[in-house]
Short mmCIF file of C-alpha atoms in Angstrom, two decimals:
data_model
loop_
_atom_site.label_atom_id
_atom_site.label_comp_id
_atom_site.label_asym_id
_atom_site.label_seq_id
_atom_site.Cartn_x
_atom_site.Cartn_y
_atom_site.Cartn_z
CA UNK A 24 36.40 41.29 -28.44
CA UNK A 25 33.91 41.31 -31.27
CA UNK A 26 31.77 38.15 -31.55
CA UNK A 27 30.82 38.85 -35.20
CA UNK A 28 32.76 37.50 -38.17
CA UNK A 29 33.52 39.43 -41.38
CA UNK A 30 30.02 38.69 -42.77
CA UNK A 31 28.32 40.15 -39.68
CA UNK A 32 27.17 36.75 -38.33
CA UNK A 33 28.02 35.40 -34.89
CA UNK A 34 31.54 34.02 -34.61
CA UNK A 35 31.07 30.38 -33.54
CA UNK A 36 34.82 30.00 -32.96
CA UNK A 37 34.50 32.44 -30.08
CA UNK A 38 31.71 30.31 -28.58
CA UNK A 39 33.89 27.20 -28.64
CA UNK A 40 36.37 28.96 -26.34
CA UNK A 41 33.67 29.55 -23.71
CA UNK A 42 33.59 27.16 -20.73
CA UNK A 43 30.72 24.67 -20.77
CA UNK A 44 28.27 25.46 -17.96
CA UNK A 45 27.89 22.77 -15.29
CA UNK A 46 24.47 21.04 -15.14
CA UNK A 47 22.19 22.23 -12.36
CA UNK A 48 22.51 20.22 -9.18
CA UNK A 49 19.51 18.26 -7.97
CA UNK A 50 18.94 18.17 -4.26
CA UNK A 51 17.48 15.20 -2.39
CA UNK A 52 13.94 15.51 -1.04
CA UNK A 53 13.84 17.97 1.86
CA UNK A 54 17.09 19.75 0.99
CA UNK A 55 15.88 21.94 -1.88
CA UNK A 56 15.94 25.70 -2.00
CA UNK A 57 12.23 25.72 -2.89
CA UNK A 58 10.45 24.15 0.11
CA UNK A 59 6.98 24.64 -1.38
CA UNK A 60 7.76 22.65 -4.51
CA UNK A 61 6.23 19.17 -4.63
CA UNK A 62 8.63 16.42 -5.62
CA UNK A 63 7.09 13.72 -7.83
CA UNK A 64 7.71 10.24 -6.48
CA UNK A 65 7.35 7.33 -8.86
CA UNK A 66 4.55 4.84 -8.15
CA UNK A 67 7.08 2.03 -7.72
CA UNK A 68 8.63 3.81 -4.73
CA UNK A 69 5.53 3.65 -2.56
CA UNK A 70 3.80 0.45 -3.66
CA UNK A 71 5.10 -2.80 -2.28
CA UNK A 72 6.76 -4.92 -4.97
CA UNK A 73 4.66 -7.81 -3.66
CA UNK A 74 1.49 -5.93 -4.67
CA UNK A 75 2.31 -5.77 -8.34
CA UNK A 76 0.74 -8.29 -10.75
CA UNK A 77 -1.59 -9.85 -8.19
CA UNK A 78 -4.84 -11.71 -8.81
CA UNK A 79 -7.91 -9.92 -7.38
CA UNK A 80 -10.52 -12.41 -8.66
CA UNK A 81 -12.06 -14.35 -5.76
CA UNK A 82 -14.57 -17.03 -6.83
CA UNK A 83 -17.07 -18.86 -4.61
CA UNK A 84 -14.77 -21.92 -4.75
CA UNK A 85 -11.95 -19.99 -3.06
CA UNK A 86 -11.05 -19.48 0.56
CA UNK A 87 -9.27 -16.50 2.10
CA UNK A 88 -6.35 -17.25 4.41
CA UNK A 89 -4.67 -14.61 6.56
CA UNK A 90 -1.06 -15.48 7.38
CA UNK A 91 -0.09 -13.67 10.61
CA UNK A 92 3.65 -12.92 10.44
CA UNK A 93 4.16 -12.25 14.17
CA UNK A 94 2.92 -15.68 15.26
CA UNK A 95 3.61 -17.64 12.04
CA UNK A 96 -0.07 -18.64 11.91
CA UNK A 97 -2.44 -19.34 9.02
CA UNK A 98 -6.08 -18.41 9.70
CA UNK A 99 -8.69 -19.62 7.20
CA UNK A 100 -11.44 -16.98 7.01
CA UNK A 101 -14.98 -17.75 5.92
CA UNK A 102 -16.79 -14.62 4.73
CA UNK A 103 -20.52 -14.87 4.15
CA UNK A 104 -21.09 -11.15 3.46
CA UNK A 105 -18.58 -9.44 5.71
CA UNK A 106 -16.49 -10.18 8.77
CA UNK A 107 -14.99 -7.74 11.27
CA UNK A 108 -11.33 -8.13 12.23
CA UNK A 109 -10.29 -6.98 15.68
CA UNK A 110 -10.14 -7.93 19.33
CA UNK A 111 -12.88 -9.58 21.37
CA UNK A 112 -16.47 -10.20 20.36
CA UNK A 113 -18.21 -6.83 20.05
CA UNK A 114 -21.69 -7.11 18.54
CA UNK A 115 -24.06 -9.99 19.05
CA UNK A 116 -24.64 -11.81 15.78
CA UNK A 117 -21.86 -10.00 13.91
CA UNK A 118 -19.37 -12.25 12.13
CA UNK A 119 -16.08 -11.42 13.90
CA UNK A 120 -12.49 -12.68 13.81
CA UNK A 121 -10.83 -12.18 17.21
CA UNK A 122 -7.09 -11.58 16.78
CA UNK A 123 -6.36 -11.33 20.54
CA UNK A 124 -4.41 -14.61 20.58
CA UNK A 125 -1.97 -13.10 18.07
CA UNK A 126 -0.77 -10.18 20.27
CA UNK A 127 -3.45 -7.85 18.87
CA UNK A 128 -3.45 -5.56 21.93
CA UNK A 129 0.34 -5.10 21.90
CA UNK A 130 0.32 -4.55 18.12
CA UNK A 131 -2.28 -1.77 18.27
CA UNK A 132 -5.27 -3.59 16.79
CA UNK A 133 -8.61 -1.97 17.69
CA UNK A 134 -11.64 -3.92 18.95
CA UNK A 135 -13.39 -3.32 15.61
CA UNK A 136 -10.40 -2.58 13.39
CA UNK A 137 -11.28 -3.51 9.81
CA UNK A 138 -13.97 -5.24 7.82
CA UNK A 139 -13.52 -7.82 5.08
CA UNK A 140 -16.37 -7.53 2.58
CA UNK A 141 -17.18 -10.21 0.04
CA UNK A 142 -18.76 -9.23 -3.26
CA UNK A 143 -19.56 -11.40 -6.27
CA UNK A 144 -15.96 -11.91 -7.41
CA UNK A 145 -13.74 -9.91 -5.03
CA UNK A 146 -12.91 -9.40 -1.37
CA UNK A 147 -12.42 -5.88 -0.07
CA UNK A 148 -10.88 -4.47 3.13
CA UNK A 149 -12.29 -1.39 4.87
CA UNK A 150 -10.76 0.50 7.80
CA UNK A 151 -13.29 1.21 10.55
CA UNK A 152 -11.97 4.64 11.63
CA UNK A 153 -9.14 3.21 13.70
CA UNK A 154 -6.48 5.04 15.65
CA UNK A 155 -3.54 3.02 14.30
CA UNK A 156 -4.81 2.55 10.77
CA UNK A 157 -5.20 -0.23 8.23
CA UNK A 158 -2.53 -0.48 5.53
CA UNK A 159 -2.69 -2.32 2.22
CA UNK A 160 0.73 -2.87 0.65
CA UNK A 161 2.17 -0.06 2.76
CA UNK A 162 -0.53 2.50 1.90
CA UNK A 163 -2.85 3.67 4.68
CA UNK A 164 -6.51 3.22 3.79
CA UNK A 165 -9.00 6.03 4.28
CA UNK A 166 -11.66 5.08 6.83
CA UNK A 167 -14.86 3.80 5.28
CA UNK A 168 -13.34 3.46 1.78
CA UNK A 169 -13.11 -0.24 0.81
CA UNK A 170 -10.11 -1.39 -1.24
CA UNK A 171 -9.97 -4.59 -3.31
CA UNK A 172 -7.67 -7.32 -1.99
CA UNK A 173 -5.52 -9.47 -4.24
CA UNK A 174 -3.75 -12.76 -3.65
CA UNK A 175 -0.37 -12.04 -2.05
CA UNK A 176 -1.24 -8.58 -0.72
CA UNK A 177 0.40 -7.34 2.46
CA UNK A 178 -2.15 -6.21 5.05
CA UNK A 179 -1.32 -4.39 8.29
CA UNK A 180 -3.69 -3.64 11.16
CA UNK A 181 -1.83 -1.26 13.46
CA UNK A 182 1.52 -3.09 13.62
CA UNK A 183 0.07 -6.57 12.97
CA UNK A 184 1.47 -7.67 9.62
CA UNK A 185 -0.24 -10.38 7.58
CA UNK A 186 -0.27 -11.79 4.08
CA UNK A 187 -3.47 -12.32 2.12
CA UNK A 188 -3.70 -15.73 0.44
CA UNK A 189 -6.43 -16.93 -1.94
CA UNK A 190 -6.70 -20.73 -2.00
CA UNK A 191 -8.99 -23.19 -3.73
CA UNK A 192 -11.31 -24.78 -1.16
CA UNK A 193 -10.85 -28.48 -0.77
CA UNK A 194 -14.04 -30.45 -1.34
CA UNK A 195 -14.68 -33.47 0.95
#
């Protein structure tokens, strides 16, 4: 069959009779034919919805509260410069928050797990090279790399899950 019309141009009527090709199938992650190809995941898929639109500003008139999910406990935290979160007192004179009473051992919290660092207008969290990791809104932090905390963030030390709350300090 000739696909040219009487003027020598392609016969579009012949093209209309051709079957429409099916769109290429997309395979779920891990089932593709190209195992070396990186699949782009949208930011929303790996950041906790609770982490979006949070307030990171932390003034001198504010207080940090850690809400421990496992034991339904609110712990007000006073941070002069920094405070270490973990189990047991470890260094003489170091500001330390002992989480032992909140099942820290069973939940994989290290003796010196993470450090809360106060700067002029923010509070940061830093993993201290722990075995079970420190997670901020579901993302594991690199050891020694501080990350800014925001009101409402989800913090996890090992398997100990807590919420970060910024509150105005009450004046007597």
